[in-house]
CSV table of C-alpha atoms in Angstrom, one decimal:
chain,number,residue,atom,x,y,z
A,1,UNK,CA,0.0,0.0,0.0
A,2,UNK,CA,2.9,2.3,0.7
A,3,UNK,CA,4.6,1.8,-2.5
A,4,UNK,CA,1.3,2.2,-4.4
A,5,UNK,CA,0.5,5.6,-2.6
A,6,UNK,CA,4.3,6.7,-3.4
A,7,UNK,CA,3.6,5.9,-7.1
A,8,UNK,CA,0.5,7.7,-7.1
A,9,UNK,CA,2.0,10.8,-5.8
A,10,UNK,CA,4.8,10.6,-8.3
A,11,UNK,CA,2.3,10.4,-11.1
A,12,UNK,CA,0.7,13.6,-9.8
A,13,UNK,CA,4.1,15.5,-10.0
A,14,UNK,CA,5.7,15.0,-6.5
A,15,UNK,CA,9.1,13.6,-6.2
A,16,UNK,CA,8.9,10.9,-3.6
A,17,UNK,CA,11.4,8.6,-1.7
A,18,UNK,CA,10.4,5.4,0.0
A,19,UNK,CA,12.2,3.5,2.8
A,20,UNK,CA,12.3,-0.3,3.5
A,21,UNK,CA,14.9,-2.5,5.1
A,22,UNK,CA,14.6,-4.9,2.2
A,23,UNK,CA,16.7,-3.5,-0.7
A,24,UNK,CA,14.7,-5.4,-3.3
A,25,UNK,CA,11.5,-3.7,-2.2
A,26,UNK,CA,13.1,-0.3,-2.9
A,27,UNK,CA,14.4,-1.6,-6.4
A,28,UNK,CA,10.8,-2.8,-7.1
A,29,UNK,CA,9.5,0.7,-6.2
A,30,UNK,CA,11.9,2.3,-8.7
A,31,UNK,CA,11.1,-0.1,-11.4
A,32,UNK,CA,7.3,0.4,-10.9
A,33,UNK,CA,7.3,3.9,-11.2
A,34,UNK,CA,6.2,5.8,-14.6
A,35,UNK,CA,8.6,7.2,-16.9
A,36,UNK,CA,9.2,10.9,-16.2
A,37,UNK,CA,8.7,10.6,-12.4
A,38,UNK,CA,11.0,11.2,-9.5
A,39,UNK,CA,11.0,7.9,-7.4
A,40,UNK,CA,13.7,6.8,-5.1
A,41,UNK,CA,14.2,3.7,-2.8
A,42,UNK,CA,16.5,3.6,0.2
A,43,UNK,CA,17.3,1.3,3.0
A,44,UNK,CA,18.1,3.7,5.8
A,45,UNK,CA,16.0,6.4,7.4
A,46,UNK,CA,18.9,8.7,7.5
A,47,UNK,CA,19.3,8.6,3.6
A,48,UNK,CA,15.4,9.2,3.4
A,49,UNK,CA,15.4,12.2,5.8
A,50,UNK,CA,18.5,13.7,3.9
A,51,UNK,CA,16.7,13.6,0.4
A,52,UNK,CA,13.5,15.3,1.6
A,53,UNK,CA,12.7,19.0,1.3
A,54,UNK,CA,11.8,20.9,4.6
A,55,UNK,CA,9.6,20.7,6.5
A,56,UNK,CA,10.0,17.1,5.7
A,57,UNK,CA,6.7,15.2,5.2
A,58,UNK,CA,7.0,11.5,6.3
A,59,UNK,CA,4.3,9.0,6.2
A,60,UNK,CA,4.2,5.6,7.9
A,61,UNK,CA,2.3,2.6,6.8
A,62,UNK,CA,3.3,0.0,9.4
A,63,UNK,CA,1.0,-2.2,11.6
A,64,UNK,CA,-0.6,-0.5,14.5
A,65,UNK,CA,0.9,-0.7,18.0
A,66,UNK,CA,4.6,-1.2,18.9
A,67,UNK,CA,5.9,-0.8,15.3
A,68,UNK,CA,4.5,2.8,14.9
A,69,UNK,CA,6.2,3.7,18.1
A,70,UNK,CA,9.5,1.9,17.1
A,71,UNK,CA,9.5,3.9,13.7
A,72,UNK,CA,9.0,7.0,15.7
A,73,UNK,CA,11.8,6.4,17.8
A,74,UNK,CA,14.1,5.6,15.0
A,75,UNK,CA,13.0,8.9,13.5
A,76,UNK,CA,13.4,11.2,16.4
A,77,UNK,CA,17.2,11.7,16.2
A,78,UNK,CA,17.2,12.6,12.5
A,79,UNK,CA,14.3,15.1,12.7
A,80,UNK,CA,14.4,19.0,12.5
A,81,UNK,CA,11.9,21.5,14.1
A,82,UNK,CA,8.6,21.8,12.0
A,83,UNK,CA,9.2,18.2,10.4
A,84,UNK,CA,5.8,16.3,9.9
A,85,UNK,CA,5.3,12.8,10.6
A,86,UNK,CA,2.2,11.0,9.6
A,87,UNK,CA,0.6,7.6,10.7
A,88,UNK,CA,-1.3,6.4,7.7
A,89,UNK,CA,-2.0,3.0,9.4
A,90,UNK,CA,-5.0,1.8,11.4
A,91,UNK,CA,-3.8,3.0,14.8
A,92,UNK,CA,-6.2,3.1,17.6
A,93,UNK,CA,-7.1,6.9,18.3
A,94,UNK,CA,-5.8,6.7,21.9
A,95,UNK,CA,-2.4,5.8,20.8
A,96,UNK,CA,-2.6,8.7,18.3
A,97,UNK,CA,-3.5,11.4,21.0
A,98,UNK,CA,-0.4,10.2,22.8
A,99,UNK,CA,1.9,10.6,19.9
A,100,UNK,CA,0.5,13.8,19.1
A,101,UNK,CA,1.3,15.2,22.4
A,102,UNK,CA,4.5,13.5,22.5
A,103,UNK,CA,5.9,15.0,19.2
A,104,UNK,CA,4.4,18.3,19.8
A,105,UNK,CA,6.5,18.5,23.0
A,106,UNK,CA,9.5,18.1,20.9
A,107,UNK,CA,8.6,20.6,18.3
A,108,UNK,CA,7.7,17.9,15.6
A,109,UNK,CA,4.1,17.7,13.8
A,110,UNK,CA,2.4,14.5,14.1
A,111,UNK,CA,-0.9,13.4,12.2
A,112,UNK,CA,-2.9,10.4,12.1
A,113,UNK,CA,-4.5,9.8,8.7
A,114,UNK,CA,-7.0,7.1,8.0
A,115,UNK,CA,-6.8,5.7,4.4
A,116,UNK,CA,-9.2,3.3,2.9
A,117,UNK,CA,-9.2,1.6,-0.4
A,118,UNK,CA,-6.7,-1.2,-0.1
A,119,UNK,CA,-3.7,-1.5,-2.3
A,120,UNK,CA,-5.4,-1.0,-5.6
A,121,UNK,CA,-7.1,2.2,-4.1
A,122,UNK,CA,-3.7,3.4,-3.0
A,123,UNK,CA,-2.5,3.3,-6.5
A,124,UNK,CA,-5.7,4.8,-8.2
A,125,UNK,CA,-7.1,7.1,-5.6
A,126,UNK,CA,-8.2,6.2,-2.1
A,127,UNK,CA,-10.4,7.9,0.4
A,128,UNK,CA,-8.1,9.8,3.0
A,129,UNK,CA,-9.1,11.0,6.4
A,130,UNK,CA,-6.8,13.0,7.9
A,131,UNK,CA,-7.2,14.8,11.3
A,132,UNK,CA,-5.3,16.9,14.1
A,133,UNK,CA,-2.6,19.5,13.7
A,134,UNK,CA,-4.2,22.3,11.8
A,135,UNK,CA,-0.6,23.8,11.2
A,136,UNK,CA,0.7,20.9,9.4
A,137,UNK,CA,-2.3,19.9,7.2
A,138,UNK,CA,-1.7,23.0,4.7
A,139,UNK,CA,1.8,21.2,4.0
A,140,UNK,CA,0.4,17.9,3.1
A,141,UNK,CA,-3.1,19.0,1.7
A,142,UNK,CA,-1.9,19.5,-2.0
A,143,UNK,CA,-0.4,16.0,-1.9
A,144,UNK,CA,-3.5,14.4,-0.5
A,145,UNK,CA,-5.9,16.1,-2.5
A,146,UNK,CA,-4.0,15.0,-5.8
A,147,UNK,CA,-3.9,11.3,-4.9
A,148,UNK,CA,-7.2,10.9,-3.7
A,149,UNK,CA,-10.2,9.6,-5.3
A,150,UNK,CA,-12.5,12.2,-7.0
A,151,UNK,CA,-16.3,12.1,-7.0
A,152,UNK,CA,-17.6,14.9,-9.4
A,153,UNK,CA,-14.1,16.2,-9.5
A,154,UNK,CA,-14.1,16.8,-5.7
A,155,UNK,CA,-11.3,15.0,-3.9
A,156,UNK,CA,-12.2,12.4,-1.3
A,157,UNK,CA,-10.3,13.8,1.5
A,158,UNK,CA,-10.7,16.4,4.0
A,159,UNK,CA,-9.5,17.6,7.5
A,160,UNK,CA,-11.8,16.0,9.8
A,161,UNK,CA,-11.3,17.3,13.0
A,162,UNK,CA,-9.0,17.9,16.2
A,163,UNK,CA,-6.6,15.5,17.9
A,164,UNK,CA,-7.1,11.8,16.7
A,165,UNK,CA,-10.1,12.5,14.6
A,166,UNK,CA,-8.9,11.0,11.5
A,167,UNK,CA,-8.1,7.7,12.9
A,168,UNK,CA,-11.3,8.0,14.9
A,169,UNK,CA,-13.4,8.3,11.6
A,170,UNK,CA,-11.2,5.4,10.0
A,171,UNK,CA,-12.1,3.3,12.9
A,172,UNK,CA,-15.8,3.7,12.6
A,173,UNK,CA,-15.6,3.4,8.9
A,174,UNK,CA,-14.1,-0.1,9.7
A,175,UNK,CA,-16.8,-1.0,11.9
A,176,UNK,CA,-19.5,0.0,9.2
A,177,UNK,CA,-17.5,-2.3,6.9
A,178,UNK,CA,-17.6,-5.0,9.3
A,179,UNK,CA,-21.4,-4.8,9.6
A,180,UNK,CA,-22.2,-4.6,5.8
A,181,UNK,CA,-19.9,-7.6,5.0
A,182,UNK,CA,-21.7,-9.5,7.8
A,183,UNK,CA,-25.0,-8.5,6.1
A,184,UNK,CA,-24.0,-9.5,2.9
A,185,UNK,CA,-22.5,-12.9,3.9
A,186,UNK,CA,-26.1,-13.5,5.6
A,187,UNK,CA,-27.9,-12.8,2.2
A,188,UNK,CA,-25.4,-15.1,0.6
A,189,UNK,CA,-26.1,-18.0,2.9
A,190,UNK,CA,-29.8,-17.6,2.3
A,191,UNK,CA,-29.7,-17.6,-1.4
A,192,UNK,CA,-27.0,-20.2,-1.7
A,193,UNK,CA,-27.9,-22.8,1.0
A,194,UNK,CA,-31.6,-21.8,1.4
A,195,UNK,CA,-32.5,-21.2,-2.2
A,196,UNK,CA,-29.7,-23.4,-3.7
A,197,UNK,CA,-28.4,-20.8,-6.2
A,198,UNK,CA,-25.1,-21.8,-7.7
A,199,UNK,CA,-22.4,-19.3,-8.1
A,200,UNK,CA,-23.3,-18.3,-11.7
A,201,UNK,CA,-27.0,-17.5,-10.5
A,202,UNK,CA,-25.4,-15.9,-7.4
A,203,UNK,CA,-23.4,-13.7,-9.6
A,204,UNK,CA,-26.4,-12.6,-11.5
A,205,UNK,CA,-28.5,-11.8,-8.5
A,206,UNK,CA,-25.3,-9.5,-6.9
A,207,UNK,CA,-24.8,-8.0,-10.3
A,208,UNK,CA,-28.4,-6.8,-10.6
A,209,UNK,CA,-28.4,-5.7,-7.0
A,210,UNK,CA,-25.2,-3.6,-8.0
A,211,UNK,CA,-26.8,-2.0,-11.1
A,212,UNK,CA,-29.7,-0.8,-8.9
A,213,UNK,CA,-30.1,0.9,-5.4
A,214,UNK,CA,-27.6,-1.6,-3.8
A,215,UNK,CA,-24.7,0.0,-5.8
A,216,UNK,CA,-21.5,-0.1,-3.9
A,217,UNK,CA,-18.2,-1.5,-3.7
A,218,UNK,CA,-18.8,-4.4,-1.4
A,219,UNK,CA,-21.7,-5.4,-3.5
A,220,UNK,CA,-19.8,-5.3,-6.7
A,221,UNK,CA,-16.8,-7.3,-5.4
A,222,UNK,CA,-19.2,-9.9,-4.1
A,223,UNK,CA,-20.7,-10.1,-7.5
A,224,UNK,CA,-17.0,-10.7,-9.0
A,225,UNK,CA,-16.1,-13.3,-6.3
A,226,UNK,CA,-18.6,-16.0,-7.5
A,227,UNK,CA,-16.9,-16.0,-11.0
A,228,UNK,CA,-13.2,-16.7,-9.8
A,229,UNK,CA,-12.0,-20.1,-10.6
A,230,UNK,CA,-9.7,-22.0,-8.2
A,231,UNK,CA,-6.5,-22.8,-10.3
A,232,UNK,CA,-5.7,-25.8,-8.0
A,233,UNK,CA,-9.2,-27.8,-8.3
A,234,UNK,CA,-11.1,-26.0,-11.1
A,235,UNK,CA,-13.8,-25.2,-8.7
A,236,UNK,CA,-15.1,-21.8,-7.8
A,237,UNK,CA,-12.7,-20.3,-5.3
A,238,UNK,CA,-15.2,-19.1,-2.9
A,239,UNK,CA,-16.5,-22.7,-2.3
A,240,UNK,CA,-12.7,-23.9,-1.6
A,241,UNK,CA,-12.2,-21.1,1.4
A,242,UNK,CA,-12.7,-22.2,4.9
A,243,UNK,CA,-15.5,-20.3,6.8
A,244,UNK,CA,-13.3,-18.8,9.5
A,245,UNK,CA,-12.9,-15.1,9.0
A,246,UNK,CA,-9.9,-13.1,10.0
A,247,UNK,CA,-9.7,-9.7,11.8
A,248,UNK,CA,-7.3,-6.8,12.6
A,249,UNK,CA,-9.2,-5.5,15.6
A,250,UNK,CA,-10.7,-2.1,14.2
A,251,UNK,CA,-14.1,-3.8,14.4
A,252,UNK,CA,-13.6,-4.7,18.1
A,253,UNK,CA,-12.0,-1.2,18.7
A,254,UNK,CA,-15.5,0.5,17.2
A,255,UNK,CA,-17.7,-1.8,19.6
A,256,UNK,CA,-15.5,-1.2,22.7
A,257,UNK,CA,-15.6,2.7,22.1
A,258,UNK,CA,-19.3,2.7,21.4
A,259,UNK,CA,-19.9,0.9,24.7
A,260,UNK,CA,-17.7,3.5,26.6
A,261,UNK,CA,-19.7,6.2,25.0
A,262,UNK,CA,-23.1,4.7,25.4
A,263,UNK,CA,-24.0,4.6,21.7
A,264,UNK,CA,-25.8,1.5,20.5
A,265,UNK,CA,-24.3,-0.1,17.5
A,266,UNK,CA,-25.7,-3.7,17.6
A,267,UNK,CA,-25.3,-4.5,13.9
A,268,UNK,CA,-21.5,-3.7,14.2
A,269,UNK,CA,-21.5,-5.6,17.5
A,270,UNK,CA,-22.9,-8.4,16.0
A,271,UNK,CA,-20.7,-8.6,13.0
A,272,UNK,CA,-17.5,-8.7,15.3
A,273,UNK,CA,-19.3,-11.5,17.4
A,274,UNK,CA,-19.9,-13.6,14.4
A,275,UNK,CA,-16.4,-13.4,13.0
A,276,UNK,CA,-15.4,-14.6,16.5
A,277,UNK,CA,-17.9,-17.3,16.6
A,278,UNK,CA,-16.6,-18.5,13.1
A,279,UNK,CA,-13.2,-19.2,14.5
A,280,UNK,CA,-15.1,-22.0,16.8
A,281,UNK,CA,-15.1,-24.3,13.6
A,282,UNK,CA,-14.5,-27.6,15.5
A,283,UNK,CA,-17.2,-27.1,18.0
A,284,UNK,CA,-19.6,-25.7,15.2
A,285,UNK,CA,-19.2,-29.0,13.4
A,286,UNK,CA,-20.0,-31.0,16.5
A,287,UNK,CA,-23.0,-28.9,17.3
A,288,UNK,CA,-24.2,-29.3,13.6
A,289,UNK,CA,-24.3,-33.1,14.3
A,290,UNK,CA,-26.3,-32.5,17.5
A,291,UNK,CA,-28.6,-30.0,16.2
A,292,UNK,CA,-29.8,-31.0,12.8
A,293,UNK,CA,-31.7,-28.5,11.0
A,294,UNK,CA,-35.1,-29.4,9.8
A,295,UNK,CA,-35.4,-28.9,6.2
A,296,UNK,CA,-38.3,-26.8,5.1
A,297,UNK,CA,-39.0,-25.1,1.7
A,298,UNK,CA,-39.5,-21.2,1.4
A,299,UNK,CA,-43.2,-20.9,1.1
A,300,UNK,CA,-42.8,-18.1,-1.5
A,301,UNK,CA,-41.8,-18.2,-5.1
A,302,UNK,CA,-38.1,-17.8,-5.4
A,303,UNK,CA,-38.2,-14.3,-7.4
A,304,UNK,CA,-40.2,-13.1,-4.4
A,305,UNK,CA,-37.8,-14.3,-1.8
A,306,UNK,CA,-34.9,-12.8,-3.6
A,307,UNK,CA,-36.7,-9.4,-3.7
A,308,UNK,CA,-37.3,-9.8,0.1
A,309,UNK,CA,-33.5,-10.6,0.7
A,310,UNK,CA,-32.6,-7.5,-1.4
A,311,UNK,CA,-34.8,-5.1,0.4
A,312,UNK,CA,-33.5,-6.6,3.9
A,313,UNK,CA,-29.9,-5.9,2.9
A,314,UNK,CA,-30.9,-2.4,1.6
A,315,UNK,CA,-32.5,-1.9,5.0
A,316,UNK,CA,-29.7,-3.3,7.0
A,317,UNK,CA,-27.1,-1.3,5.2
A,318,UNK,CA,-28.8,1.9,5.9
A,319,UNK,CA,-29.2,1.1,9.6
A,320,UNK,CA,-25.3,0.2,9.7
A,321,UNK,CA,-24.3,3.6,8.4
A,322,UNK,CA,-26.7,5.1,10.9
A,323,UNK,CA,-25.2,3.5,13.7
A,324,UNK,CA,-21.7,4.4,12.8
A,325,UNK,CA,-22.5,7.9,12.0
A,326,UNK,CA,-24.4,8.3,15.1
A,327,UNK,CA,-21.5,7.0,17.0
A,328,UNK,CA,-19.3,9.9,15.2
A,329,UNK,CA,-21.9,12.5,16.3
A,330,UNK,CA,-21.6,11.5,19.7
A,331,UNK,CA,-17.8,10.9,19.9
A,332,UNK,CA,-17.1,14.3,18.1
A,333,UNK,CA,-18.9,16.3,21.1
A,334,UNK,CA,-17.6,13.8,24.2
A,335,UNK,CA,-14.2,13.7,22.8
A,336,UNK,CA,-14.1,17.2,21.4
A,337,UNK,CA,-13.0,16.3,18.1
A,338,UNK,CA,-15.1,18.7,16.1
A,339,UNK,CA,-15.9,16.2,13.4
A,340,UNK,CA,-17.7,17.8,10.4
A,341,UNK,CA,-20.2,15.1,9.6
A,342,UNK,CA,-20.9,16.4,6.2
A,343,UNK,CA,-17.1,16.1,5.3
A,344,UNK,CA,-17.1,12.5,6.6
A,345,UNK,CA,-19.7,11.4,4.4
A,346,UNK,CA,-18.2,13.4,1.4
A,347,UNK,CA,-14.9,11.6,1.8
A,348,UNK,CA,-16.5,8.3,2.0
A,349,UNK,CA,-18.1,8.6,-1.4
A,350,UNK,CA,-15.5,7.6,-3.4
A,351,UNK,CA,-12.4,5.4,-3.0
A,352,UNK,CA,-13.0,3.6,0.4
A,353,UNK,CA,-14.4,0.1,0.9
A,354,UNK,CA,-17.9,1.4,2.3
A,355,UNK,CA,-18.3,3.7,-0.9
A,356,UNK,CA,-22.0,3.2,-2.0
A,357,UNK,CA,-24.7,5.2,-3.8
A,358,UNK,CA,-26.6,5.6,-0.5
A,359,UNK,CA,-23.8,8.2,0.5
A,360,UNK,CA,-25.2,10.6,-1.7
A,361,UNK,CA,-28.4,10.5,0.3
A,362,UNK,CA,-26.7,10.8,3.6
A,363,UNK,CA,-24.5,13.8,2.3
A,364,UNK,CA,-27.6,15.6,1.3
A,365,UNK,CA,-29.2,15.0,4.7
A,366,UNK,CA,-26.1,16.2,6.5
A,367,UNK,CA,-26.1,19.3,4.0
A,368,UNK,CA,-29.6,20.1,5.2
A,369,UNK,CA,-28.8,19.4,9.1
A,370,UNK,CA,-25.0,19.2,9.9
A,371,UNK,CA,-26.1,18.5,13.4
A,372,UNK,CA,-28.3,15.4,12.6
A,373,UNK,CA,-27.9,13.0,15.6
A,374,UNK,CA,-29.1,10.0,13.7
A,375,UNK,CA,-29.8,9.4,10.1
A,376,UNK,CA,-33.1,7.7,11.1
A,377,UNK,CA,-34.4,11.1,11.9
A,378,UNK,CA,-34.1,12.3,8.2
A,379,UNK,CA,-37.5,12.3,6.4
A,380,UNK,CA,-36.1,10.9,3.1
A,381,UNK,CA,-34.4,8.2,4.7
A,382,UNK,CA,-37.4,7.3,6.8
A,383,UNK,CA,-39.3,6.9,3.7
A,384,UNK,CA,-36.6,4.2,2.3
A,385,UNK,CA,-36.8,2.3,5.4
A,386,UNK,CA,-40.5,2.5,5.7
A,387,UNK,CA,-40.7,1.1,1.9
A,388,UNK,CA,-38.5,-1.9,2.9
A,389,UNK,CA,-39.5,-2.8,6.4
A,390,UNK,CA,-42.2,-5.3,5.5
A,391,UNK,CA,-39.9,-7.4,3.3
A,392,UNK,CA,-37.3,-7.4,5.9
A,393,UNK,CA,-39.6,-8.8,8.4
A,394,UNK,CA,-41.0,-11.2,5.9
A,395,UNK,CA,-37.3,-12.4,5.1
A,396,UNK,CA,-36.4,-12.8,8.9
A,397,UNK,CA,-39.6,-15.0,9.4
A,398,UNK,CA,-38.4,-17.4,6.8
A,399,UNK,CA,-35.0,-17.5,7.8
A,400,UNK,CA,-36.1,-18.4,11.2
A,401,UNK,CA,-38.1,-21.2,10.1
A,402,UNK,CA,-35.5,-22.5,7.9
A,403,UNK,CA,-33.0,-22.3,10.6
A,404,UNK,CA,-30.2,-20.1,9.3
A,405,UNK,CA,-28.6,-17.5,11.2
A,406,UNK,CA,-29.2,-13.9,10.2
A,407,UNK,CA,-28.2,-12.2,13.6
A,408,UNK,CA,-26.9,-9.1,11.7
A,409,UNK,CA,-30.0,-8.4,9.8
A,410,UNK,CA,-32.1,-9.2,12.9
A,411,UNK,CA,-29.9,-6.8,14.9
A,412,UNK,CA,-30.7,-4.0,12.4
A,413,UNK,CA,-34.6,-4.6,12.4
A,414,UNK,CA,-34.5,-4.8,16.4
A,415,UNK,CA,-32.6,-1.5,16.4
A,416,UNK,CA,-34.9,0.0,14.2
A,417,UNK,CA,-38.1,-1.2,16.2
A,418,UNK,CA,-36.3,0.0,19.5
A,419,UNK,CA,-35.3,3.4,18.1
A,420,UNK,CA,-38.7,4.0,16.8
A,421,UNK,CA,-40.8,3.0,20.1
A,422,UNK,CA,-41.8,6.1,21.9
A,423,UNK,CA,-42.1,3.8,25.0
A,424,UNK,CA,-39.7,1.0,25.8
A,425,UNK,CA,-39.9,-1.7,28.5
A,426,UNK,CA,-36.9,-0.4,30.3
A,427,UNK,CA,-39.2,0.9,33.2
A,428,UNK,CA,-39.3,-2.6,34.4
A,429,UNK,CA,-35.6,-2.9,34.2
A,430,UNK,CA,-35.3,0.3,36.4
A,431,UNK,CA,-37.7,-1.4,38.8
A,432,UNK,CA,-35.7,-4.4,39.1
A,433,UNK,CA,-32.4,-2.4,39.7
A,434,UNK,CA,-34.1,-0.7,42.3
A,435,UNK,CA,-35.5,-3.7,44.1
A,436,UNK,CA,-32.3,-5.5,44.3
A,437,UNK,CA,-29.8,-2.8,44.4
A,438,UNK,CA,-31.6,0.4,45.5
A,439,UNK,CA,-30.3,1.9,42.2
A,440,UNK,CA,-33.2,4.4,42.1
A,441,UNK,CA,-35.5,5.5,39.2
A,442,UNK,CA,-37.4,8.4,37.8
A,443,UNK,CA,-41.0,8.9,37.5
A,444,UNK,CA,-43.3,10.0,34.7
A,445,UNK,CA,-45.5,12.2,36.8
A,446,UNK,CA,-43.0,14.4,38.9
A,447,UNK,CA,-39.3,15.3,38.5
A,448,UNK,CA,-36.7,13.6,40.9
A,449,UNK,CA,-35.0,10.7,42.1
A,450,UNK,CA,-36.8,7.8,43.7
A,451,UNK,CA,-36.4,4.7,45.7
A,452,UNK,CA,-38.8,2.1,47.0
A,453,UNK,CA,-38.6,-0.6,49.6
A,454,UNK,CA,-40.1,-3.1,47.3
A,455,UNK,CA,-40.1,-6.1,49.8
A,456,UNK,CA,-42.2,-4.2,52.4
């Protein structure tokens, strides 16, 4: 990804230098450069620093955690006042805040920048989410705007707030990514195991969805995955992949931080849980032998069920975005990051993994009301959900009868039903808490805090 970003920068007229301890990687960087560009590969940080103009602008793309601190420590003796160090990896925002303070105390600038789009996106135009250090941003802004993806000629990059805002936005981006991937996988399961569609038929379904209102990067690549042939067996590759999902931790961070903030994001939470559950493959095999699912046919025509699944996915995707963006709204205030929500959605419209035609609808919503606390409160989005909710319910009923797990889709519907409920049954929970722990409660008919001796 680092190599591709450098090549992207070089193609836009910037002279770049890349550091890697492996000399072969430096040679590959130089040999991959377009003719007429200035690209240099080096094997020492000292040589890299010497080649850069002042103030030096250096971006790290290394694994989160200790490797970032190690690189910073190696750079420190080589830096001069005013130099800019950028972490372009997936660091946790608390680490970024610590590094901002540490570097500022030594007279250096430090920025956390979220980058989404993968290796290919880095080469052709990623979504870029910089935050913090407003003094440093003007020095890197022309470079980032040049290499970022463009939507309608507008670069998918913007300064997204104070402190560690860039990495916080990227963390939530990845949480939404977890959620949508889980929802897509559930629809795949229903269509493949439930309806018995083969890979060619699945390709056609997801192609049609991507050509319509579900147009997005994740549905697009899902469409293409079904056609890929395994070179070893001649089977479709997707059928040869073990059903154990990996994770790098950003989804878990999103869930953890949402709980700390008191923001409900159950679809993202469930996506993290289901990835973890997938790791228990041996136990799942044993359980499958104990609890055989009854085979039952879907009591509706195939084309009707496919439409229900499509509408359910559309519904669930909106809820996933709504939860992530609601979390950003709260975090912006609680953590004093001053995140401009309209800019976040604008940056996500192109280049990133969660880019989708729906983001244009969300962009208009935040243009109309930059302080919108939840997308579900916007009229146009409410109409979209109202149009899909019955098919969402019907699909879940059929999935339950068939015995297929649709935890992500069910979490989306449950969140919707709870959010739109003027009255929830939590009055009973408060009564229980007061009964066993004297935790007190509030009343509906007068202000104040009350406690009752329930066993008298």
